Tab-separated table of C-alpha atoms in Angstrom:
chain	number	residue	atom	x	y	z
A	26	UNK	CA	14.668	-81.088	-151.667
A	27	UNK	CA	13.694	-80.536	-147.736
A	28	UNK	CA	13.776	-76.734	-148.734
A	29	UNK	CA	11.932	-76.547	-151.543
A	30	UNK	CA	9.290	-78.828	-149.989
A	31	UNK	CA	9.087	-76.254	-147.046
A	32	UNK	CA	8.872	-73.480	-149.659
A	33	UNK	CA	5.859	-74.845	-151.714
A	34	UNK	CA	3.855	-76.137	-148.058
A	35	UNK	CA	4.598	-72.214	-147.213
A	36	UNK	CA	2.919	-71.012	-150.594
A	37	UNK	CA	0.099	-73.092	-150.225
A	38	UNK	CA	-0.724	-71.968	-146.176
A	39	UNK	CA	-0.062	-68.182	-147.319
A	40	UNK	CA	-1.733	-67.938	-150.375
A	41	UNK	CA	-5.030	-69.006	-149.530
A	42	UNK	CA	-4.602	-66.980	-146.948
A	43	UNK	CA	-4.484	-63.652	-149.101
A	44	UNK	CA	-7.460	-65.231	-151.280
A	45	UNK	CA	-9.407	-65.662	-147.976
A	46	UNK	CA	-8.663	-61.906	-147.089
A	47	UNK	CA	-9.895	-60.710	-150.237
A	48	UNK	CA	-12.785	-62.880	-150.260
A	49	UNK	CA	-14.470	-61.467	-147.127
A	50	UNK	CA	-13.997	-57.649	-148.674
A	51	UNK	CA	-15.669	-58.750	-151.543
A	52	UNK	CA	-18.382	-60.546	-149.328
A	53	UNK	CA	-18.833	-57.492	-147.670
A	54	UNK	CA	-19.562	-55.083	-149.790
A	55	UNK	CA	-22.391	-57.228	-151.641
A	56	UNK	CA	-23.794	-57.720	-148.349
A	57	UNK	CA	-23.961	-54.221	-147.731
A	58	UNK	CA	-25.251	-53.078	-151.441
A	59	UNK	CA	-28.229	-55.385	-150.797
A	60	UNK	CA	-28.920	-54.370	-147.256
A	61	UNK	CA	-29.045	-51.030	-149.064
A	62	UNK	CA	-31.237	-51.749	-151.471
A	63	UNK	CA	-33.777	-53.420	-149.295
A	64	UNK	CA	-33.526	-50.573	-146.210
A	65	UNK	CA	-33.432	-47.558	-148.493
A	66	UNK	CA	-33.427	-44.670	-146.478
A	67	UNK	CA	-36.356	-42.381	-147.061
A	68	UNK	CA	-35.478	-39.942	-149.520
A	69	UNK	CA	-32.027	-41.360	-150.838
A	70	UNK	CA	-32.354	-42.123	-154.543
A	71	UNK	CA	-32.314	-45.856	-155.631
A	72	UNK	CA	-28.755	-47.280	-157.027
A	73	UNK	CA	-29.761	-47.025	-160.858
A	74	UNK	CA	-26.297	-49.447	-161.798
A	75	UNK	CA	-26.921	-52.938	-160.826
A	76	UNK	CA	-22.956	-53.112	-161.239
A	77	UNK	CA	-22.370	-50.026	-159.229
A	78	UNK	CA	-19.269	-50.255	-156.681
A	79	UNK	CA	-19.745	-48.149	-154.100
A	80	UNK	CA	-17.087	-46.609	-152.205
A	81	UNK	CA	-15.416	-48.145	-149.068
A	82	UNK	CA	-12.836	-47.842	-146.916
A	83	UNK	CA	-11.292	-50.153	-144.127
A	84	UNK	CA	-11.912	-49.438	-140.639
A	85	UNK	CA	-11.120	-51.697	-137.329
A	86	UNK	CA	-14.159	-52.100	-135.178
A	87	UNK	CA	-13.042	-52.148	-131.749
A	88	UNK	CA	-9.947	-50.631	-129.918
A	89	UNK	CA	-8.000	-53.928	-128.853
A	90	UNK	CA	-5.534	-55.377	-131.382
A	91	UNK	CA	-7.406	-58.333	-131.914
A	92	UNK	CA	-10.516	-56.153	-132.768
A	93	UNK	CA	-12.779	-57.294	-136.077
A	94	UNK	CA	-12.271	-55.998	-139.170
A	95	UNK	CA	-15.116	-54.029	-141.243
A	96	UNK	CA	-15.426	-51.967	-144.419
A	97	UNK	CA	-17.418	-48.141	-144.485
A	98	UNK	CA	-19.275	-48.175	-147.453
A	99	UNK	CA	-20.868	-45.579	-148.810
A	100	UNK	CA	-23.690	-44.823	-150.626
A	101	UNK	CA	-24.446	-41.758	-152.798
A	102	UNK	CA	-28.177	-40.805	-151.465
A	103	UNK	CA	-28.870	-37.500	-153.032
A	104	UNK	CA	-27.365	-34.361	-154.864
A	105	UNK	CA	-28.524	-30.990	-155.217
A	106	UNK	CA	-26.848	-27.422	-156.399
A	107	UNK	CA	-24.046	-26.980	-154.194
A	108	UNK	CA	-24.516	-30.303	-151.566
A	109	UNK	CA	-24.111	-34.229	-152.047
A	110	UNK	CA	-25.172	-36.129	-149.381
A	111	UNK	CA	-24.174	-40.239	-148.451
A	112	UNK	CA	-25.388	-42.995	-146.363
A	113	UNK	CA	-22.776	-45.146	-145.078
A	114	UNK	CA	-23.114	-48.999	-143.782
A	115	UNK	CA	-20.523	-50.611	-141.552
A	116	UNK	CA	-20.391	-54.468	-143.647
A	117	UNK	CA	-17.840	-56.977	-141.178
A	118	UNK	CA	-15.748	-59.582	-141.952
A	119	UNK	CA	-18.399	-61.691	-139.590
A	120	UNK	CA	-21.023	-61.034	-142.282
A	121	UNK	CA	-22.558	-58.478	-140.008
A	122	UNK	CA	-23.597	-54.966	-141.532
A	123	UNK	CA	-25.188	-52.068	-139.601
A	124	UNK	CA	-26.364	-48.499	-140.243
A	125	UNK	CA	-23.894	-45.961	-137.980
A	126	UNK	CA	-25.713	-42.913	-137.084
A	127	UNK	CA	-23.876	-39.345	-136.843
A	128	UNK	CA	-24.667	-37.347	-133.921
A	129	UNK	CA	-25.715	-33.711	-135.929
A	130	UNK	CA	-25.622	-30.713	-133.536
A	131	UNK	CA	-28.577	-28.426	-134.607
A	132	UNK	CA	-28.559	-24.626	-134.403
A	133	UNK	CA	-30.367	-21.590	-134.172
A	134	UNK	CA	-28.653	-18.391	-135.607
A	135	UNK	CA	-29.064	-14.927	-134.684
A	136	UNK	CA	-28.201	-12.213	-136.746
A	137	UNK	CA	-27.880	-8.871	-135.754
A	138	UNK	CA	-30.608	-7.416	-138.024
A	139	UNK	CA	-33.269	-9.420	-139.265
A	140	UNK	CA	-33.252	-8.155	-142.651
A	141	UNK	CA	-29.605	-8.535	-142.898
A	142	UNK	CA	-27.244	-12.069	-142.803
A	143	UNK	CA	-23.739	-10.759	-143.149
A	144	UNK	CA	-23.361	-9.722	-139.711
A	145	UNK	CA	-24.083	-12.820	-136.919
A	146	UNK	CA	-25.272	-11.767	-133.021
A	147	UNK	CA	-25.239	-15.587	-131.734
A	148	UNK	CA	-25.127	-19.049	-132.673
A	149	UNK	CA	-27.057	-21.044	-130.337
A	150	UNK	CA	-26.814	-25.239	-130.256
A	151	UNK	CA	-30.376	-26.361	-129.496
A	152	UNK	CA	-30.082	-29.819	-129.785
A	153	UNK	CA	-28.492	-33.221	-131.457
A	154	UNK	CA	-30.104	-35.419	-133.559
A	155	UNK	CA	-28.879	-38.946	-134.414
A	156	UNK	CA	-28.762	-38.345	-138.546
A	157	UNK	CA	-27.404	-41.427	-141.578
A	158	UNK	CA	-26.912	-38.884	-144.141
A	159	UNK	CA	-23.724	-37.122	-144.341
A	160	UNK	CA	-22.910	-33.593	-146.370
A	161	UNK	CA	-20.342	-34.072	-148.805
A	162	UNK	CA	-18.484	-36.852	-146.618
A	163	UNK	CA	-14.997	-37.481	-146.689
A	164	UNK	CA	-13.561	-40.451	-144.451
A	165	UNK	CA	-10.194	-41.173	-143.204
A	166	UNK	CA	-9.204	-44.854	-142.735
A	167	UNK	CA	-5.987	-43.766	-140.999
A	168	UNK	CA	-8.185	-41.692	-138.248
A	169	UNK	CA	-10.670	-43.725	-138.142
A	170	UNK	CA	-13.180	-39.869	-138.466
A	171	UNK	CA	-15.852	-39.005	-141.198
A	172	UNK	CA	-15.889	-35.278	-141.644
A	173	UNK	CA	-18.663	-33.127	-143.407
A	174	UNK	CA	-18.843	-30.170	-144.788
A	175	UNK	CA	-22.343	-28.561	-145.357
A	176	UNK	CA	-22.174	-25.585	-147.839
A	177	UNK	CA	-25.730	-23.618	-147.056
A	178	UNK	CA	-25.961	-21.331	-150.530
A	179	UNK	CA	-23.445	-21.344	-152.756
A	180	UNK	CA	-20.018	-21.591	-153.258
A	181	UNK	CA	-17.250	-19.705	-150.800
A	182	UNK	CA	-20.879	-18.519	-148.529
A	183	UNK	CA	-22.159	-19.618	-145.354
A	184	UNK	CA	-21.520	-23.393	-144.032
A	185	UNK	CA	-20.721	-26.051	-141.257
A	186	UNK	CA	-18.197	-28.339	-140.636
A	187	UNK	CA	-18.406	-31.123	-138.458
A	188	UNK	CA	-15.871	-34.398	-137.843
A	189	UNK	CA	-16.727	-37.569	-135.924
A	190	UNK	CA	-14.497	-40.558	-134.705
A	191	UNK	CA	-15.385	-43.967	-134.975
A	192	UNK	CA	-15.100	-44.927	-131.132
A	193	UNK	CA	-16.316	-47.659	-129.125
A	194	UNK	CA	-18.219	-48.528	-132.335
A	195	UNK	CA	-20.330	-45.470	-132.961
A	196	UNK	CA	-19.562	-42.840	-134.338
A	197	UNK	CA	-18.753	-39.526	-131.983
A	198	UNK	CA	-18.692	-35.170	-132.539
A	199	UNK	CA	-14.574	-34.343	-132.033
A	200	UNK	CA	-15.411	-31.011	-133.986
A	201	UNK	CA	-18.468	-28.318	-135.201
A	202	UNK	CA	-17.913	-25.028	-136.776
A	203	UNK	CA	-20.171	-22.989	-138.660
A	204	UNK	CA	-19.660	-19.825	-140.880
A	205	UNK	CA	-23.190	-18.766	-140.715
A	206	UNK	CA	-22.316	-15.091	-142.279
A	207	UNK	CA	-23.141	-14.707	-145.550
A	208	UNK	CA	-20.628	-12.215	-146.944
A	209	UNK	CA	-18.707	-14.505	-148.916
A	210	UNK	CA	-15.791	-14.666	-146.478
A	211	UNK	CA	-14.484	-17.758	-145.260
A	212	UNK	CA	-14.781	-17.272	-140.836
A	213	UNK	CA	-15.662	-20.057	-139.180
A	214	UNK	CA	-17.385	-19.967	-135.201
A	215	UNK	CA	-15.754	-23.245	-133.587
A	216	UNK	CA	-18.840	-24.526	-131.202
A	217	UNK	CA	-17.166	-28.117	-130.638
A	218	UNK	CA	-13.649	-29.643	-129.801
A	219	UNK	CA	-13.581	-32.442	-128.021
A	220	UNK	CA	-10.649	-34.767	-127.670
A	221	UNK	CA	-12.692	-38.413	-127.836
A	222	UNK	CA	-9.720	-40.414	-127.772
């Protein structure tokens, strides 16, 4: 009788436990639909489906073991021919939810004739800008790193890739390439690797 006693008292302390858990996912991402809706970004398109469920993906905030917990939700914000680009909110099991920026190298390219783009001189980093939108984003939970890749024209043609960890809690470069020939070959120029971690 003892036993089962201690079995039910242990059902009741876990399972409200697991409720609890689930409750401040779910929590979360409404907070961070309507934070979206109210701080559109300028030029992202307006969620048309009230009951729209964005995506999102867990990510610890913080390096210590006892660090918070958070979701990455994101946000479709527009598509065109060959890009889709997403805005992502950090939502926190605190109730908390905040707009992470991506540091976005910018570049000049120089090609060795200026009627010509098959054949690149130079690629030239003139600056960083502090960007929400990502180019079709992909996020890994287990890395804790967004990575985009930015098709310029077409399919298979010219394009960057760049990949950012979630450190310290913003988001950092670890990697840029670009492929800034257009000859339909698939060559990437690495510009970045940095080891963050």
């Amino acid at each position: 009788m003892r036993l089962i006693m201690m079995l039910v008292l242990t059902g009741l302390l876990v399972f409200p436990g697991t409720a609890q858990e689930g409750n401040w996912q779910a929590d979360a991402i409404e907070r961070a639909i309507l934070f979206h809706k109210e701080n559109l970004p300028e030029g992202c398109q307006a969620l048309d489906n009230a009951d729209l469920q964005p995506a999102h993906f867990e990510l610890q905030v913080g390096e210590e073991t006892a660090a918070r917990q958070a979701l990455m939700i994101e946000f479709p914000c527009r598509i065109g021919a060959y890009n889709m680009t997403s805005v992502f909110l950090l939502s926190d099991q605190h109730g908390k939810v905040t707009e992470p920026f991506f540091p976005s190298p910018q570049i000049k390219v120089v090609y060795e004739d200026e009627t010509e783009s098959t054949i690149v001189d130079d690629i030239i980093i003139t600056g960083t800008e502090n960007l929400r939108e990502v180019v079709n984003a992909t996020f890994d939970s287990s890395t804790r790193s967004v990575t985009e890749r930015n098709k310029w024209r077409g399919l298979g043609d010219a394009y960057s890739v760049t990949k950012w960890g979630y450190k310290q809690g913003k988001f950092e470069i670890m990697y840029f390439a670009v492929d800034a020939s257009f000859d339909g070959e698939d060559n990437p120029k690495t510009l970045m690797d940095i080891d963050i971690w």
